[in-house]
Amino acid sequence: MSQESLADQFFHAATGLLERVRREEAGNIARAGSLIADTVTAGGRLFAYGAGHSSLPAQDLVYRAGGLALMNLLTVPGTTGVDVRPATLGSALERVGGLARATLDSSPARAGDLLVIISLSGRNVLPVEMAEHARARGLTVIGVTSVAYAAHTSSRHPSGGFLKDHCTLVLDSKIPVGDAELADARVGAPFGPASTVVTSALLQAVVATAAGELAERGIAPPMLRSGNVDGGIEWNREVVAAHGDRILWQR
């Protein structure tokens, strides 16, 4: 029998994590969908934030085919993605106090809105401060993190707390500490990160749940269609026209 390829090993590891999240987080996914549906029903707006590579699942929620039109990206300059030079600056800024507070205070986010905060480790100052200040301002906060980090690492926030400690609801991505699914004697470090795959799937499951719940309530979910299918652009224009006060990415 031939040895399983590294590619197959990665696929098996990723699908195993997805299955675990599907099974163990089903209740929290349902609750997260309800929180989003509650916010939409009450006229609130939706925001998503993630730093570094955790920004990728956040961006995947915003202005995309099959997604909720009301989801807006909240950005902290220098920390969203790897678009700063040197790239290590973004990581350093995650450990600086005051940035999250200043960002929220300068943003259009207000009481009654909902904020999804994505941080794999949940240990840095920025996501902890973001969640803490958002809750204080009256926002609903859904944290997406790997709870394992709280058991195996120390917090970098002065309070000693993690993202999970300051959320309305926590979604556990189940990603092991270090975010590397593969090891090979020929490779000097663990590799094969699966956090982006798993976190994006987890959040899309939440959006699907929210859409279904809105429909059950008799509310047409404000979903976007692909602009690359016939009628998609026209559909999206109508959605934006109907909900423009809550769709900030088109301004």
PDB file of C-alpha atoms in Angstrom:
ATOM      1  CA  MET A   1       0.000   0.000   0.000  1.00  0.00           C
ATOM      2  CA  SER A   2       1.419   3.358  -1.010  1.00  0.00           C
ATOM      3  CA  GLN A   3       1.944   6.017   1.629  1.00  0.00           C
ATOM      4  CA  GLU A   4      -0.756   8.660   1.713  1.00  0.00           C
ATOM      5  CA  SER A   5       0.414  11.838  -0.009  1.00  0.00           C
ATOM      6  CA  LEU A   6       0.856  15.033   1.950  1.00  0.00           C
ATOM      7  CA  ALA A   7      -1.959  16.556  -0.073  1.00  0.00           C
ATOM      8  CA  ASP A   8      -4.298  13.744   0.986  1.00  0.00           C
ATOM      9  CA  GLN A   9      -3.145  14.076   4.584  1.00  0.00           C
ATOM     10  CA  PHE A  10      -4.050  17.753   4.520  1.00  0.00           C
ATOM     11  CA  PHE A  11      -7.470  17.118   2.992  1.00  0.00           C
ATOM     12  CA  HIS A  12      -8.194  14.457   5.585  1.00  0.00           C
ATOM     13  CA  ALA A  13      -7.081  16.742   8.431  1.00  0.00           C
ATOM     14  CA  ALA A  14      -9.168  19.649   7.135  1.00  0.00           C
ATOM     15  CA  THR A  15     -12.286  17.557   6.541  1.00  0.00           C
ATOM     16  CA  GLY A  16     -11.842  16.004   9.988  1.00  0.00           C
ATOM     17  CA  LEU A  17     -11.821  19.455  11.562  1.00  0.00           C
ATOM     18  CA  LEU A  18     -14.839  20.503   9.514  1.00  0.00           C
ATOM     19  CA  GLU A  19     -16.749  17.437  10.647  1.00  0.00           C
ATOM     20  CA  ARG A  20     -15.807  18.079  14.260  1.00  0.00           C
ATOM     21  CA  VAL A  21     -16.960  21.696  14.021  1.00  0.00           C
ATOM     22  CA  ARG A  22     -20.196  20.619  12.334  1.00  0.00           C
ATOM     23  CA  ARG A  23     -20.883  18.128  15.104  1.00  0.00           C
ATOM     24  CA  GLU A  24     -19.681  19.969  18.207  1.00  0.00           C
ATOM     25  CA  GLU A  25     -20.622  23.552  17.302  1.00  0.00           C
ATOM     26  CA  ALA A  26     -24.084  22.862  15.865  1.00  0.00           C
ATOM     27  CA  GLY A  27     -25.855  24.522  18.784  1.00  0.00           C
ATOM     28  CA  ASN A  28     -23.655  27.608  18.730  1.00  0.00           C
ATOM     29  CA  ILE A  29     -23.982  27.900  14.949  1.00  0.00           C
ATOM     30  CA  ALA A  30     -27.762  27.902  15.359  1.00  0.00           C
ATOM     31  CA  ARG A  31     -27.530  30.520  18.107  1.00  0.00           C
ATOM     32  CA  ALA A  32     -25.184  32.688  16.027  1.00  0.00           C
ATOM     33  CA  GLY A  33     -27.589  32.533  13.106  1.00  0.00           C
ATOM     34  CA  SER A  34     -30.402  33.622  15.414  1.00  0.00           C
ATOM     35  CA  LEU A  35     -28.360  36.563  16.740  1.00  0.00           C
ATOM     36  CA  ILE A  36     -27.715  37.755  13.189  1.00  0.00           C
ATOM     37  CA  ALA A  37     -31.366  37.306  12.261  1.00  0.00           C
ATOM     38  CA  ASP A  38     -32.391  39.218  15.401  1.00  0.00           C
ATOM     39  CA  THR A  39     -30.084  42.092  14.456  1.00  0.00           C
ATOM     40  CA  VAL A  40     -31.368  42.255  10.895  1.00  0.00           C
ATOM     41  CA  THR A  41     -34.974  42.113  12.085  1.00  0.00           C
ATOM     42  CA  ALA A  42     -34.399  44.942  14.546  1.00  0.00           C
ATOM     43  CA  GLY A  43     -32.855  47.195  11.892  1.00  0.00           C
ATOM     44  CA  GLY A  44     -29.258  46.791  13.048  1.00  0.00           C
ATOM     45  CA  ARG A  45     -26.141  46.489  10.944  1.00  0.00           C
ATOM     46  CA  LEU A  46     -23.587  43.720  10.714  1.00  0.00           C
ATOM     47  CA  PHE A  47     -19.804  44.054  10.923  1.00  0.00           C
ATOM     48  CA  ALA A  48     -16.899  41.627  10.712  1.00  0.00           C
ATOM     49  CA  TYR A  49     -13.298  42.089  11.797  1.00  0.00           C
ATOM     50  CA  GLY A  50     -10.184  39.964  11.732  1.00  0.00           C
ATOM     51  CA  ALA A  51      -6.486  40.789  11.932  1.00  0.00           C
ATOM     52  CA  GLY A  52      -3.767  39.286   9.758  1.00  0.00           C
ATOM     53  CA  HIS A  53      -4.828  36.027   8.163  1.00  0.00           C
ATOM     54  CA  SER A  54      -7.943  36.051  10.339  1.00  0.00           C
ATOM     55  CA  SER A  55      -9.062  38.910   8.113  1.00  0.00           C
ATOM     56  CA  LEU A  56      -9.584  36.450   5.242  1.00  0.00           C
ATOM     57  CA  PRO A  57     -12.723  34.811   6.691  1.00  0.00           C
ATOM     58  CA  ALA A  58     -13.979  38.289   7.643  1.00  0.00           C
ATOM     59  CA  GLN A  59     -13.517  39.536   4.082  1.00  0.00           C
ATOM     60  CA  ASP A  60     -15.234  36.390   2.800  1.00  0.00           C
ATOM     61  CA  LEU A  61     -18.435  37.556   4.495  1.00  0.00           C
ATOM     62  CA  VAL A  62     -18.534  40.969   2.820  1.00  0.00           C
ATOM     63  CA  TYR A  63     -19.883  41.879  -0.646  1.00  0.00           C
ATOM     64  CA  ARG A  64     -19.946  38.380  -2.026  1.00  0.00           C
ATOM     65  CA  ALA A  65     -22.337  36.257  -4.044  1.00  0.00           C
ATOM     66  CA  GLY A  66     -24.583  34.256  -1.747  1.00  0.00           C
ATOM     67  CA  GLY A  67     -23.744  36.457   1.225  1.00  0.00           C
ATOM     68  CA  LEU A  68     -25.731  38.843   3.382  1.00  0.00           C
ATOM     69  CA  ALA A  69     -25.624  42.305   1.843  1.00  0.00           C
ATOM     70  CA  LEU A  70     -25.712  43.928   5.293  1.00  0.00           C
ATOM     71  CA  MET A  71     -22.316  42.553   6.360  1.00  0.00           C
ATOM     72  CA  ASN A  72     -19.656  45.287   6.465  1.00  0.00           C
ATOM     73  CA  LEU A  73     -15.913  45.020   7.022  1.00  0.00           C
ATOM     74  CA  LEU A  74     -14.565  46.797  10.088  1.00  0.00           C
ATOM     75  CA  THR A  75     -10.905  47.655   9.602  1.00  0.00           C
ATOM     76  CA  VAL A  76      -8.095  48.728  11.890  1.00  0.00           C
ATOM     77  CA  PRO A  77      -5.475  50.360   9.630  1.00  0.00           C
ATOM     78  CA  GLY A  78      -2.359  48.266   9.333  1.00  0.00           C
ATOM     79  CA  THR A  79      -3.848  45.091  10.773  1.00  0.00           C
ATOM     80  CA  THR A  80      -6.195  43.828   8.084  1.00  0.00           C
ATOM     81  CA  GLY A  81      -4.320  41.311   5.974  1.00  0.00           C
ATOM     82  CA  VAL A  82      -0.649  41.565   5.023  1.00  0.00           C
ATOM     83  CA  ASP A  83      -0.884  44.806   3.073  1.00  0.00           C
ATOM     84  CA  VAL A  84       1.634  46.700   5.207  1.00  0.00           C
ATOM     85  CA  ARG A  85       5.432  46.711   4.962  1.00  0.00           C
ATOM     86  CA  PRO A  86       7.045  45.075   6.725  1.00  0.00           C
ATOM     87  CA  ALA A  87       4.310  42.484   7.143  1.00  0.00           C
ATOM     88  CA  THR A  88       5.454  41.960  10.733  1.00  0.00           C
ATOM     89  CA  LEU A  89       4.141  45.457  11.542  1.00  0.00           C
ATOM     90  CA  GLY A  90       0.594  44.163  11.350  1.00  0.00           C
ATOM     91  CA  SER A  91       1.365  41.507  13.959  1.00  0.00           C
ATOM     92  CA  ALA A  92       3.015  44.099  16.190  1.00  0.00           C
ATOM     93  CA  LEU A  93      -0.013  46.402  15.980  1.00  0.00           C
ATOM     94  CA  GLU A  94      -2.259  43.600  17.279  1.00  0.00           C
ATOM     95  CA  ARG A  95      -0.406  43.930  20.579  1.00  0.00           C
ATOM     96  CA  VAL A  96      -0.912  47.702  20.897  1.00  0.00           C
ATOM     97  CA  GLY A  97      -3.567  48.937  23.290  1.00  0.00           C
ATOM     98  CA  GLY A  98      -6.037  51.656  22.308  1.00  0.00           C
ATOM     99  CA  LEU A  99      -6.312  50.847  18.598  1.00  0.00           C
ATOM    100  CA  ALA A 100      -9.494  48.826  18.899  1.00  0.00           C
ATOM    101  CA  ARG A 101     -11.163  51.396  21.129  1.00  0.00           C
ATOM    102  CA  ALA A 102     -10.233  54.251  18.767  1.00  0.00           C
ATOM    103  CA  THR A 103     -11.453  52.274  15.760  1.00  0.00           C
ATOM    104  CA  LEU A 104     -14.831  51.492  17.278  1.00  0.00           C
ATOM    105  CA  ASP A 105     -15.311  55.036  18.552  1.00  0.00           C
ATOM    106  CA  SER A 106     -14.586  56.367  15.042  1.00  0.00           C
ATOM    107  CA  SER A 107     -16.701  53.793  13.224  1.00  0.00           C
ATOM    108  CA  PRO A 108     -20.410  53.846  12.363  1.00  0.00           C
ATOM    109  CA  ALA A 109     -20.976  50.839  14.642  1.00  0.00           C
ATOM    110  CA  ARG A 110     -23.539  51.591  17.341  1.00  0.00           C
ATOM    111  CA  ALA A 111     -25.655  49.936  20.001  1.00  0.00           C
ATOM    112  CA  GLY A 112     -27.923  47.304  18.477  1.00  0.00           C
ATOM    113  CA  ASP A 113     -25.433  46.325  15.772  1.00  0.00           C
ATOM    114  CA  LEU A 114     -23.602  43.000  15.647  1.00  0.00           C
ATOM    115  CA  LEU A 115     -19.852  42.482  15.308  1.00  0.00           C
ATOM    116  CA  VAL A 116     -18.125  39.234  14.351  1.00  0.00           C
ATOM    117  CA  ILE A 117     -14.542  39.205  15.653  1.00  0.00           C
ATOM    118  CA  ILE A 118     -12.236  36.554  14.258  1.00  0.00           C
ATOM    119  CA  SER A 119      -8.972  35.761  16.016  1.00  0.00           C
ATOM    120  CA  LEU A 120      -7.446  32.303  15.910  1.00  0.00           C
ATOM    121  CA  SER A 121      -5.542  32.634  19.171  1.00  0.00           C
ATOM    122  CA  GLY A 122      -7.761  35.258  20.770  1.00  0.00           C
ATOM    123  CA  ARG A 123      -4.803  36.223  22.948  1.00  0.00           C
ATOM    124  CA  ASN A 124      -3.665  39.538  21.491  1.00  0.00           C
ATOM    125  CA  VAL A 125      -4.620  42.931  22.857  1.00  0.00           C
ATOM    126  CA  LEU A 126      -6.546  44.078  19.800  1.00  0.00           C
ATOM    127  CA  PRO A 127      -9.295  41.406  19.568  1.00  0.00           C
ATOM    128  CA  VAL A 128      -9.756  41.295  23.337  1.00  0.00           C
ATOM    129  CA  GLU A 129     -10.061  45.084  23.538  1.00  0.00           C
ATOM    130  CA  MET A 130     -12.329  45.101  20.487  1.00  0.00           C
ATOM    131  CA  ALA A 131     -14.759  42.653  22.046  1.00  0.00           C
ATOM    132  CA  GLU A 132     -14.680  44.288  25.461  1.00  0.00           C
ATOM    133  CA  HIS A 133     -15.322  47.790  24.109  1.00  0.00           C
ATOM    134  CA  ALA A 134     -17.952  46.631  21.624  1.00  0.00           C
ATOM    135  CA  ARG A 135     -19.940  44.972  24.387  1.00  0.00           C
ATOM    136  CA  ALA A 136     -19.634  48.114  26.501  1.00  0.00           C
ATOM    137  CA  ARG A 137     -21.052  50.112  23.597  1.00  0.00           C
ATOM    138  CA  GLY A 138     -24.080  47.840  23.304  1.00  0.00           C
ATOM    139  CA  LEU A 139     -23.070  45.681  20.348  1.00  0.00           C
ATOM    140  CA  THR A 140     -23.697  41.961  20.126  1.00  0.00           C
ATOM    141  CA  VAL A 141     -20.328  40.221  19.706  1.00  0.00           C
ATOM    142  CA  ILE A 142     -19.777  36.833  18.099  1.00  0.00           C
ATOM    143  CA  GLY A 143     -16.212  35.666  18.654  1.00  0.00           C
ATOM    144  CA  VAL A 144     -14.656  33.066  16.364  1.00  0.00           C
ATOM    145  CA  THR A 145     -11.525  31.582  17.878  1.00  0.00           C
ATOM    146  CA  SER A 146      -9.728  28.401  18.874  1.00  0.00           C
ATOM    147  CA  VAL A 147     -10.542  27.911  22.535  1.00  0.00           C
ATOM    148  CA  ALA A 148      -7.516  25.615  22.861  1.00  0.00           C
ATOM    149  CA  TYR A 149      -5.229  28.658  22.886  1.00  0.00           C
ATOM    150  CA  ALA A 150      -6.703  29.824  26.184  1.00  0.00           C
ATOM    151  CA  ALA A 151      -5.653  26.538  27.771  1.00  0.00           C
ATOM    152  CA  HIS A 152      -2.174  26.350  26.295  1.00  0.00           C
ATOM    153  CA  THR A 153      -0.956  29.957  25.876  1.00  0.00           C
ATOM    154  CA  SER A 154      -0.986  33.130  27.940  1.00  0.00           C
ATOM    155  CA  SER A 155      -2.989  36.240  27.135  1.00  0.00           C
ATOM    156  CA  ARG A 156      -1.215  39.375  25.915  1.00  0.00           C
ATOM    157  CA  HIS A 157      -4.008  41.610  27.197  1.00  0.00           C
ATOM    158  CA  PRO A 158      -3.334  43.364  30.517  1.00  0.00           C
ATOM    159  CA  SER A 159      -6.444  41.764  32.009  1.00  0.00           C
ATOM    160  CA  GLY A 160      -5.165  38.283  31.288  1.00  0.00           C
ATOM    161  CA  GLY A 161      -8.353  37.563  29.350  1.00  0.00           C
ATOM    162  CA  PHE A 162      -8.916  36.100  25.908  1.00  0.00           C
ATOM    163  CA  LEU A 163     -11.373  36.980  23.158  1.00  0.00           C
ATOM    164  CA  LYS A 164     -13.659  34.193  24.334  1.00  0.00           C
ATOM    165  CA  ASP A 165     -14.075  35.948  27.677  1.00  0.00           C
ATOM    166  CA  HIS A 166     -15.752  39.057  26.246  1.00  0.00           C
ATOM    167  CA  CYS A 167     -18.257  37.768  23.688  1.00  0.00           C
ATOM    168  CA  THR A 168     -21.999  37.356  23.585  1.00  0.00           C
ATOM    169  CA  LEU A 169     -21.368  34.014  21.887  1.00  0.00           C
ATOM    170  CA  VAL A 170     -18.207  32.066  21.022  1.00  0.00           C
ATOM    171  CA  LEU A 171     -17.700  29.792  18.029  1.00  0.00           C
ATOM    172  CA  ASP A 172     -14.798  27.388  18.557  1.00  0.00           C
ATOM    173  CA  SER A 173     -12.912  26.564  15.347  1.00  0.00           C
ATOM    174  CA  LYS A 174     -11.159  23.610  17.061  1.00  0.00           C
ATOM    175  CA  ILE A 175      -7.857  24.513  15.380  1.00  0.00           C
ATOM    176  CA  PRO A 176      -4.903  23.127  17.367  1.00  0.00           C
ATOM    177  CA  VAL A 177      -2.337  25.532  18.792  1.00  0.00           C
ATOM    178  CA  GLY A 178       0.155  26.416  16.071  1.00  0.00           C
ATOM    179  CA  ASP A 179      -2.297  26.029  13.154  1.00  0.00           C
ATOM    180  CA  ALA A 180      -0.328  23.347  11.306  1.00  0.00           C
ATOM    181  CA  GLU A 181      -1.852  19.980  10.462  1.00  0.00           C
ATOM    182  CA  LEU A 182       1.165  18.254   8.903  1.00  0.00           C
ATOM    183  CA  ALA A 183       4.635  17.156   9.932  1.00  0.00           C
ATOM    184  CA  ASP A 184       7.387  15.566   7.876  1.00  0.00           C
ATOM    185  CA  ALA A 185      10.920  14.685   8.934  1.00  0.00           C
ATOM    186  CA  ARG A 186      12.234  16.381   5.800  1.00  0.00           C
ATOM    187  CA  VAL A 187      10.530  19.686   6.665  1.00  0.00           C
ATOM    188  CA  GLY A 188      11.893  21.705   9.546  1.00  0.00           C
ATOM    189  CA  ALA A 189       8.602  23.070  10.839  1.00  0.00           C
ATOM    190  CA  PRO A 190       4.965  21.920  11.028  1.00  0.00           C
ATOM    191  CA  PHE A 191       2.928  23.022   8.021  1.00  0.00           C
ATOM    192  CA  GLY A 192      -0.495  22.843   6.393  1.00  0.00           C
ATOM    193  CA  PRO A 193      -2.578  25.503   8.193  1.00  0.00           C
ATOM    194  CA  ALA A 194      -6.322  24.821   8.098  1.00  0.00           C
ATOM    195  CA  SER A 195      -7.713  27.766  10.055  1.00  0.00           C
ATOM    196  CA  THR A 196      -8.823  29.746   6.993  1.00  0.00           C
ATOM    197  CA  VAL A 197     -10.666  26.796   5.461  1.00  0.00           C
ATOM    198  CA  VAL A 198     -12.402  25.853   8.690  1.00  0.00           C
ATOM    199  CA  THR A 199     -13.241  29.364   9.881  1.00  0.00           C
ATOM    200  CA  SER A 200     -14.645  30.412   6.507  1.00  0.00           C
ATOM    201  CA  ALA A 201     -16.834  27.306   6.361  1.00  0.00           C
ATOM    202  CA  LEU A 202     -17.985  27.848   9.936  1.00  0.00           C
ATOM    203  CA  LEU A 203     -19.040  31.415   9.215  1.00  0.00           C
ATOM    204  CA  GLN A 204     -20.779  30.538   5.956  1.00  0.00           C
ATOM    205  CA  ALA A 205     -22.762  27.942   7.912  1.00  0.00           C
ATOM    206  CA  VAL A 206     -23.789  30.730  10.285  1.00  0.00           C
ATOM    207  CA  VAL A 207     -24.866  32.968   7.381  1.00  0.00           C
ATOM    208  CA  ALA A 208     -26.877  30.115   5.870  1.00  0.00           C
ATOM    209  CA  THR A 209     -28.564  29.576   9.225  1.00  0.00           C
ATOM    210  CA  ALA A 210     -29.357  33.286   9.535  1.00  0.00           C
ATOM    211  CA  ALA A 211     -30.850  33.380   6.037  1.00  0.00           C
ATOM    212  CA  GLY A 212     -33.075  30.413   6.819  1.00  0.00           C
ATOM    213  CA  GLU A 213     -34.208  31.911  10.116  1.00  0.00           C
ATOM    214  CA  LEU A 214     -35.099  35.225   8.479  1.00  0.00           C
ATOM    215  CA  ALA A 215     -37.124  33.377   5.862  1.00  0.00           C
ATOM    216  CA  GLU A 216     -38.960  31.452   8.601  1.00  0.00           C
ATOM    217  CA  ARG A 217     -39.874  34.794  10.174  1.00  0.00           C
ATOM    218  CA  GLY A 218     -41.352  35.975   6.890  1.00  0.00           C
ATOM    219  CA  ILE A 219     -38.491  38.403   6.218  1.00  0.00           C
ATOM    220  CA  ALA A 220     -36.798  38.269   2.835  1.00  0.00           C
ATOM    221  CA  PRO A 221     -33.091  37.755   3.597  1.00  0.00           C
ATOM    222  CA  PRO A 222     -31.080  40.560   1.917  1.00  0.00           C
ATOM    223  CA  MET A 223     -28.766  38.256  -0.008  1.00  0.00           C
ATOM    224  CA  LEU A 224     -26.465  39.183  -2.887  1.00  0.00           C
ATOM    225  CA  ARG A 225     -26.368  37.347  -6.199  1.00  0.00           C
ATOM    226  CA  SER A 226     -23.345  36.874  -8.404  1.00  0.00           C
ATOM    227  CA  GLY A 227     -22.795  39.769 -10.772  1.00  0.00           C
ATOM    228  CA  ASN A 228     -21.583  37.220 -13.309  1.00  0.00           C
ATOM    229  CA  VAL A 229     -24.977  35.608 -13.843  1.00  0.00           C
ATOM    230  CA  ASP A 230     -27.772  37.166 -15.857  1.00  0.00           C
ATOM    231  CA  GLY A 231     -29.869  39.474 -13.728  1.00  0.00           C
ATOM    232  CA  GLY A 232     -27.386  39.454 -10.850  1.00  0.00           C
ATOM    233  CA  ILE A 233     -26.368  43.099 -11.128  1.00  0.00           C
ATOM    234  CA  GLU A 234     -29.976  44.235 -11.301  1.00  0.00           C
ATOM    235  CA  TRP A 235     -30.888  42.093  -8.276  1.00  0.00           C
ATOM    236  CA  ASN A 236     -28.049  43.549  -6.240  1.00  0.00           C
ATOM    237  CA  ARG A 237     -29.032  47.101  -7.140  1.00  0.00           C
ATOM    238  CA  GLU A 238     -32.506  46.463  -5.751  1.00  0.00           C
ATOM    239  CA  VAL A 239     -31.088  44.983  -2.536  1.00  0.00           C
ATOM    240  CA  VAL A 240     -28.791  47.971  -2.039  1.00  0.00           C
ATOM    241  CA  ALA A 241     -31.624  50.399  -2.749  1.00  0.00           C
ATOM    242  CA  ALA A 242     -33.817  48.692  -0.172  1.00  0.00           C
ATOM    243  CA  HIS A 243     -31.168  48.478   2.554  1.00  0.00           C
ATOM    244  CA  GLY A 244     -28.693  51.206   1.636  1.00  0.00           C
ATOM    245  CA  ASP A 245     -28.620  52.733   5.114  1.00  0.00           C
ATOM    246  CA  ARG A 246     -27.094  49.518   6.441  1.00  0.00           C
ATOM    247  CA  ILE A 247     -24.816  48.637   3.522  1.00  0.00           C
ATOM    248  CA  LEU A 248     -21.709  50.702   4.124  1.00  0.00           C
ATOM    249  CA  TRP A 249     -19.376  49.030   1.603  1.00  0.00           C
ATOM    250  CA  GLN A 250     -21.165  50.692  -1.324  1.00  0.00           C
ATOM    251  CA  ARG A 251     -20.640  54.272  -0.085  1.00  0.00           C
TER     252      ARG A 251
END
